[in-house]
Short mmCIF file of C-alpha atoms in Angstrom, two decimals:
data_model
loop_
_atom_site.label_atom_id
_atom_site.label_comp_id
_atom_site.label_asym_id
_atom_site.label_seq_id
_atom_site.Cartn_x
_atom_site.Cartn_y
_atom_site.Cartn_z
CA UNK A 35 113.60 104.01 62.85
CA UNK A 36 110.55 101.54 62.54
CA UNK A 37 110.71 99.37 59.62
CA UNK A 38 108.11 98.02 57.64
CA UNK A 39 105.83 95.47 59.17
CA UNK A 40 105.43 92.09 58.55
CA UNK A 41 102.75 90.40 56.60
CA UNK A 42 102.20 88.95 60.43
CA UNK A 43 101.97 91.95 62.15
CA UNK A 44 100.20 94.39 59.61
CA UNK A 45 97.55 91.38 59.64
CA UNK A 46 97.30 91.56 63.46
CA UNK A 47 97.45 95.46 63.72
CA UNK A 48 94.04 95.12 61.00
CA UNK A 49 92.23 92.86 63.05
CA UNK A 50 92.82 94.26 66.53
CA UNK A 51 91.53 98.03 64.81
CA UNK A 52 88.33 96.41 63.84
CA UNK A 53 88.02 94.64 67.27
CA UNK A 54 88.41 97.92 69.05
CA UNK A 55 86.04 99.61 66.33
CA UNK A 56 83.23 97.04 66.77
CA UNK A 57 83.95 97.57 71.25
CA UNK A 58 83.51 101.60 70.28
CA UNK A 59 79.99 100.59 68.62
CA UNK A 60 78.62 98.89 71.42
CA UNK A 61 79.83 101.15 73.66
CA UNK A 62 82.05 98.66 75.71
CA UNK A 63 85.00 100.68 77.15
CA UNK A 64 86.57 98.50 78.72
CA UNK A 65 86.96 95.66 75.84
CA UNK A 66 88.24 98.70 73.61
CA UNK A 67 90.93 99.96 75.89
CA UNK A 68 91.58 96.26 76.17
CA UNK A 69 92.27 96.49 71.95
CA UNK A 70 94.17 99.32 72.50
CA UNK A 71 96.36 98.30 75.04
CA UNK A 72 97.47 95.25 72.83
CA UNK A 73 97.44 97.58 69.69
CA UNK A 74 99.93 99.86 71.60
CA UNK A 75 102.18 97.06 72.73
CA UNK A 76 102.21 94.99 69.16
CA UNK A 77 103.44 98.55 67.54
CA UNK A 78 105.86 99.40 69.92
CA UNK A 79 107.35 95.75 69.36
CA UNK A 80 107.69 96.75 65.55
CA UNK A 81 109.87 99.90 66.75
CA UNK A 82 106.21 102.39 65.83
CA UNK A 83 106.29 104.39 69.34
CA UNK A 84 104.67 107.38 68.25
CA UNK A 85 101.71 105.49 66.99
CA UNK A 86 101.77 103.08 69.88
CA UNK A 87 102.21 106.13 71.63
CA UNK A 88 98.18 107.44 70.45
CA UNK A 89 96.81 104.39 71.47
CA UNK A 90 98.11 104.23 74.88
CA UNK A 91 96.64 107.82 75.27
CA UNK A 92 93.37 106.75 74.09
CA UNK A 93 93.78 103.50 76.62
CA UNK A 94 94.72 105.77 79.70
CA UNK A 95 91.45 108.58 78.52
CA UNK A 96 89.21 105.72 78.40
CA UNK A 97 90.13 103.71 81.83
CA UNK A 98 90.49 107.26 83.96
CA UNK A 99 86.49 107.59 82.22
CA UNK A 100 85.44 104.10 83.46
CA UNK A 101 87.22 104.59 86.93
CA UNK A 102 89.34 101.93 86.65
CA UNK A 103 92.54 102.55 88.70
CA UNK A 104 94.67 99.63 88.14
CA UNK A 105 94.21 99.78 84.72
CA UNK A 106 94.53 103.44 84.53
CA UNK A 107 97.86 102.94 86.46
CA UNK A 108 99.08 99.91 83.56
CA UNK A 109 98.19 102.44 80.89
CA UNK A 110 100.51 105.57 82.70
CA UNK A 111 103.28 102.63 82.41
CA UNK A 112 102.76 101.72 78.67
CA UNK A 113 102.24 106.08 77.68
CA UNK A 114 105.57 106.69 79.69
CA UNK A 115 107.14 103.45 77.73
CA UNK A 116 106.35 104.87 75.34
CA UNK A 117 107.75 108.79 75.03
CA UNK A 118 111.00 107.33 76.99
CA UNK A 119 111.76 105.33 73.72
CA UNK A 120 110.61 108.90 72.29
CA UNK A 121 113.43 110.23 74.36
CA UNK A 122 110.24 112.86 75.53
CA UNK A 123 111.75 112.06 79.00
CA UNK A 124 110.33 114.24 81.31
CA UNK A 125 106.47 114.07 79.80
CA UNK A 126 107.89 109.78 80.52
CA UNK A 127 108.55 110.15 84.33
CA UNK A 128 105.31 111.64 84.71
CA UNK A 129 103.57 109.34 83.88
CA UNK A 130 106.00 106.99 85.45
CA UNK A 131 105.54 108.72 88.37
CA UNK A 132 101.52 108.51 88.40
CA UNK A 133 102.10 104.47 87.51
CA UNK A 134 103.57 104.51 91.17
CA UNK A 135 101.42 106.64 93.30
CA UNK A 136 98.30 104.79 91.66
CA UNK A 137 99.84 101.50 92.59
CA UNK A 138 100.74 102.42 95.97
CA UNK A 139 97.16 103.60 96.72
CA UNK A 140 96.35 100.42 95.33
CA UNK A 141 98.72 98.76 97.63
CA UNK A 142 99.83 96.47 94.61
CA UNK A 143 103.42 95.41 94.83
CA UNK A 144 103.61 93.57 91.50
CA UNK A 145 102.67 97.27 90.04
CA UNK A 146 104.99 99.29 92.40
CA UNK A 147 108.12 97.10 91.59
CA UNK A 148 107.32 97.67 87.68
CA UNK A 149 106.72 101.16 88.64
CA UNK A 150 110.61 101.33 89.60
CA UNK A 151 112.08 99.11 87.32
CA UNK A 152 110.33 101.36 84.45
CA UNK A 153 111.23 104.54 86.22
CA UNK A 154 115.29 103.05 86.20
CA UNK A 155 114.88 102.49 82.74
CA UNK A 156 114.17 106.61 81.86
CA UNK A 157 116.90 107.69 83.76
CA UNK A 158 119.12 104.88 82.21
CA UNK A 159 118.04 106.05 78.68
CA UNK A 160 118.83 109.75 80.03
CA UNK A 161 122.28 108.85 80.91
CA UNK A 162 122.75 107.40 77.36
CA UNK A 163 121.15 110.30 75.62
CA UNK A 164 123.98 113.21 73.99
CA UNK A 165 121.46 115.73 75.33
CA UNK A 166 120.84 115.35 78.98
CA UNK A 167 117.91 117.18 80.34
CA UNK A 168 117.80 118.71 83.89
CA UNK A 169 117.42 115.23 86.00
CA UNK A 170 114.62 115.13 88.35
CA UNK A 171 114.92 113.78 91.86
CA UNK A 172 112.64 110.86 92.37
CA UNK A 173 110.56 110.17 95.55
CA UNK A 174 111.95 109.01 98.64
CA UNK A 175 110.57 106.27 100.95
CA UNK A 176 111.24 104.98 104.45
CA UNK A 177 110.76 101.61 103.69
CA UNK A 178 113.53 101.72 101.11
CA UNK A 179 117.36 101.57 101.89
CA UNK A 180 119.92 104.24 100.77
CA UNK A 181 122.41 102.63 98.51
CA UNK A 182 125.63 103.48 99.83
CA UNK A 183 128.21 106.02 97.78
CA UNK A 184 130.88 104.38 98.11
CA UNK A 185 132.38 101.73 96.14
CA UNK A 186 134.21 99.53 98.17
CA UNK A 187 130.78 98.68 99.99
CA UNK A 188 129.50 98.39 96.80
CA UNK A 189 131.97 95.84 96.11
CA UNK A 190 131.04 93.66 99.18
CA UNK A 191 132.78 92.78 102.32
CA UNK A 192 132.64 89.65 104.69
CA UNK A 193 129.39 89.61 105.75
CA UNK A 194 128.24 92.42 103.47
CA UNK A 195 127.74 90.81 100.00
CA UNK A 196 126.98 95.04 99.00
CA UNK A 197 123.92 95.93 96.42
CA UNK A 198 124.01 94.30 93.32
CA UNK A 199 125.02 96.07 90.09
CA UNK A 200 126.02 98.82 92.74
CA UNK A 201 129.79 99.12 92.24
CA UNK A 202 131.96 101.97 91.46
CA UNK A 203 128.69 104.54 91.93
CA UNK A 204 130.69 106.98 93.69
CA UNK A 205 130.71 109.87 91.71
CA UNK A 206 128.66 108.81 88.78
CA UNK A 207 126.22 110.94 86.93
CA UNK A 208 123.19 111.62 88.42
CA UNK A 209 121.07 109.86 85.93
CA UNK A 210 122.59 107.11 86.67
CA UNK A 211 122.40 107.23 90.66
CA UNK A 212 118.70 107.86 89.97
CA UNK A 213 118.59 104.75 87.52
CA UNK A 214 120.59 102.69 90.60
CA UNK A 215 118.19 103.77 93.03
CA UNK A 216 115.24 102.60 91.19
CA UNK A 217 116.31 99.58 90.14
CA UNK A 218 117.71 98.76 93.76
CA UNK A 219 113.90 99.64 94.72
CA UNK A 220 112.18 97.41 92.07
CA UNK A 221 114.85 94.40 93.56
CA UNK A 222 113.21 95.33 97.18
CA UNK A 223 110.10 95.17 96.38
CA UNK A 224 110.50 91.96 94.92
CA UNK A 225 113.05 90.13 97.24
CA UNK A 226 110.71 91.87 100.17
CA UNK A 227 106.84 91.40 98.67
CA UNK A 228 106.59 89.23 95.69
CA UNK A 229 108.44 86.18 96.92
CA UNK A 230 105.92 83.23 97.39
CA UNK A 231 103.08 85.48 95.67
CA UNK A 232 104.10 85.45 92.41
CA UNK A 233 104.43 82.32 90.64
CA UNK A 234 108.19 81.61 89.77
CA UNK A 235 108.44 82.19 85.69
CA UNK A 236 107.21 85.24 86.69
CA UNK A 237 109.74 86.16 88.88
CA UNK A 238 112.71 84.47 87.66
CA UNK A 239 111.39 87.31 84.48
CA UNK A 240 111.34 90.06 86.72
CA UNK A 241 114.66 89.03 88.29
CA UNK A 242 116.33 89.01 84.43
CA UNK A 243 115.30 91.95 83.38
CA UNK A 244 116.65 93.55 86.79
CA UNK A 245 120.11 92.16 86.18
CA UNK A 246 120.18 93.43 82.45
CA UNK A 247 119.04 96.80 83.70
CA UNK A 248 121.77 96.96 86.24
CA UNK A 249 124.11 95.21 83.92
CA UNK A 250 123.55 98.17 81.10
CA UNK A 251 124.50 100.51 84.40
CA UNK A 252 127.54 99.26 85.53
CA UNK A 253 128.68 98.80 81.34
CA UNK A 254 127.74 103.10 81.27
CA UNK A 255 130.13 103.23 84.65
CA UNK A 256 132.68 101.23 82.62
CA UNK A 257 132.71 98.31 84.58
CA UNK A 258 132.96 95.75 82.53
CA UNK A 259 133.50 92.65 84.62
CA UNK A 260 130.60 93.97 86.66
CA UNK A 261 128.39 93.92 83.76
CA UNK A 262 129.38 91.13 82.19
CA UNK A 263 128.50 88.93 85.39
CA UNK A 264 125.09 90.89 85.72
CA UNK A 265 124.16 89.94 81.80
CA UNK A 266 124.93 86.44 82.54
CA UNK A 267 122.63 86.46 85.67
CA UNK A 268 120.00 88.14 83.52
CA UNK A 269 120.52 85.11 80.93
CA UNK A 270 119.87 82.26 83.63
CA UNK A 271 117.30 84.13 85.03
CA UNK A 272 115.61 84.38 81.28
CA UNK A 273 116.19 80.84 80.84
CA UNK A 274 114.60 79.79 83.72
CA UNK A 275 111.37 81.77 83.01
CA UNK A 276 112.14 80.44 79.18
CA UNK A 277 111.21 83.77 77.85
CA UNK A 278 112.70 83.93 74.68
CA UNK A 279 112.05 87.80 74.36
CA UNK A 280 114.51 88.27 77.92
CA UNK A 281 116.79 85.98 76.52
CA UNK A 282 117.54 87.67 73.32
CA UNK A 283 118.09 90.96 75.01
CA UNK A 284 120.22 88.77 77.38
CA UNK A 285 122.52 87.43 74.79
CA UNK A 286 122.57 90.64 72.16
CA UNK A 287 124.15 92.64 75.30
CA UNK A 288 126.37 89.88 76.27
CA UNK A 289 127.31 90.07 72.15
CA UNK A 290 127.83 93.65 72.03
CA UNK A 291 129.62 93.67 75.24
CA UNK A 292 132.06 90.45 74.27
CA UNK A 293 132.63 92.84 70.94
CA UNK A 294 133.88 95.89 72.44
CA UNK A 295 136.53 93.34 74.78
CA UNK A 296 137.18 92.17 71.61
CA UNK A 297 135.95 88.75 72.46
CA UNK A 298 134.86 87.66 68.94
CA UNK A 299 134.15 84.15 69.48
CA UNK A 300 132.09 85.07 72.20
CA UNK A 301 130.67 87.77 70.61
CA UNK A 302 129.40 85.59 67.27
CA UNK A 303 128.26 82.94 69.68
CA UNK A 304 126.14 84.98 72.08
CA UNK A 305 124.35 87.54 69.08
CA UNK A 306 124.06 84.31 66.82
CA UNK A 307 121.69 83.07 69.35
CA UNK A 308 120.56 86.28 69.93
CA UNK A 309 119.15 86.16 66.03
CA UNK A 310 117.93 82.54 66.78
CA UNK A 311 115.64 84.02 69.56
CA UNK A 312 114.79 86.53 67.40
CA UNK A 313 113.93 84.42 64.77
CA UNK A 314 111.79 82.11 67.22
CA UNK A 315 109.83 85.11 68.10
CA UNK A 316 108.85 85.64 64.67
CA UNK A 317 110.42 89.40 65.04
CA UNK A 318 112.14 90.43 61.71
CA UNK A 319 113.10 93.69 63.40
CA UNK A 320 115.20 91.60 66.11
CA UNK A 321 116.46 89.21 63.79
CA UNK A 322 118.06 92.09 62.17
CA UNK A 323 119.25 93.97 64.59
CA UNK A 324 121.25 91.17 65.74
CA UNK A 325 122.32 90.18 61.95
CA UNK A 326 124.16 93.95 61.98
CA UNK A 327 125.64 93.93 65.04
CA UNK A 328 126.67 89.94 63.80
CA UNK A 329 128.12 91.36 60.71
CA UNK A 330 130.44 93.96 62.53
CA UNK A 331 131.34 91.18 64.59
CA UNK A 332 132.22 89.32 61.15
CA UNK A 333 134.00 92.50 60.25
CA UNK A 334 136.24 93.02 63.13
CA UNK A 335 137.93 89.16 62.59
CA UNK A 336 139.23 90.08 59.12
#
């Protein structure tokens, strides 16, 4: 449920609406799907996805109008963001879906290896939903590699390190094969294109949220070690691209995760600086989010 805003954000939310209102006036399209864009992302960040949800729309009808493509293909990210948090999950990989044919026409590999990592992400909230719709295939191209079925090449052998985040797969719901498969193509696209193209922060961001993703996949196969070593890559990774934002997800996973092993100093330590990230981002929402999940923590030592 979305909370109410902060005196910050409500003030922000104001002035980007009369920004876009003034680029409506004088007829500038672009600078107004440019307001909406940020609108959309500020009020998703304060848990509103239905009304970040309208302005992404009006973002994707006003870029397909100008004949942008790139941006039209940014805006079919944010709109499927946006119902998958909606758990609208089909009307989501749509639009996921058009996010990666638009960026390969574009030939854009930065786009195409979001394109995955968001399209992981849908099924991964499918495979955590009670009510799991009928799970669409997603497309299949030469360039990328199966990932194997079975787990003991997951695992690794001499001079087969395996996939990462890949083991125990055999047999696992489809939602979460699908949510394997695109994640292990985002990781391609980035080990195979983006290396030496995009500057380092950038990656070493792209790379943590990758290893959380897979992390939160092998913790829904109930492989604990697995994710716990693929939450701690994410956390290096977010350190090294010192994105606070990456690193509170990093260490409010790692918290939750230490809590159900019953690790409770590790727990208190990883979602206490979990709400210090939080708090450093000036997101009240975050902050308490990881104060709750603190307090059970608190709960479970008594």
């Amino acid at each position: 449920m979305a909370g109410e805003l902060s005196a910050e954000a409500a003030r922000e939310i104001r002035q980007l609406q009369k920004s876009k209102e003034k680029w409506r006036r004088a007829g500038n399209a672009a600078e107004e799907a440019t307001a909406c864009n940020r609108l959309g992302q500020l009020l998703a960040a304060q848990g509103r996805f239905e009304e970040a949800l309208e302005q992404h729309r009006e973002e994707l009808r006003l870029l397909r109008a100008a004949g942008d493509a790139l941006g039209s293909a940014v805006a079919h990210r944010r709109v499927g963001e946006s119902l998958a948090e909606l758990q609208r999950f089909q009307q989501a990989l749509e639009h996921q879906l058009q996010h990666l044919s638009l960026a390969r026409s574009l030939d854009d590999a930065v786009e195409q290896q979001r394109a995955w990592a968001t399209i992981g992400r849908t099924f991964l909230f499918m495979a955590e939903s009670p009510q799991i719709p009928q799970i669409p295939d997603i497309p299949q191209f030469p360039e990328f590699p199966k990932i194997p079925e079975a787990s003991q090449e997951a695992e690794g052998t001499p001079g087969n390190p395996g996939i990462p985040g890949n083991s125990g797969i055999q047999g696992a719901p489809t939602a979460l094969r699908r949510a394997l498969q695109a994640f292990h193509n985002s990781l391609h696209v980035l080990e195979t294109r983006l290396e030496g193209v995009v500057p380092v922060a950038e990656l070493a961001q792209m790379r943590s949220r990758l290893c959380l993703n897979l992390g939160l996949v092998q913790e829904s196969l109930g492989n604990s070690q697995s994710c716990s070593r693929l939450l701690w890559d994410s956390l290096r990774w977010a350190r090294e691209s010192q994105s606070l934002e990456d690193q509170f997800r990093a260490h409010l996973n790692l918290g939750l995760l230490q809590q159900r092993l019953r690790d409770l100093p590790g727990s208190l330590r990883s979602l206490g600086r979990a709400r210090d990230c939080a708090r450093d981002l000036g997101q009240p929402r975050l902050q308490g989010e990881a104060q709750a999940h603190l307090g059970q923590t608190i709960s479970l030592t008594f």
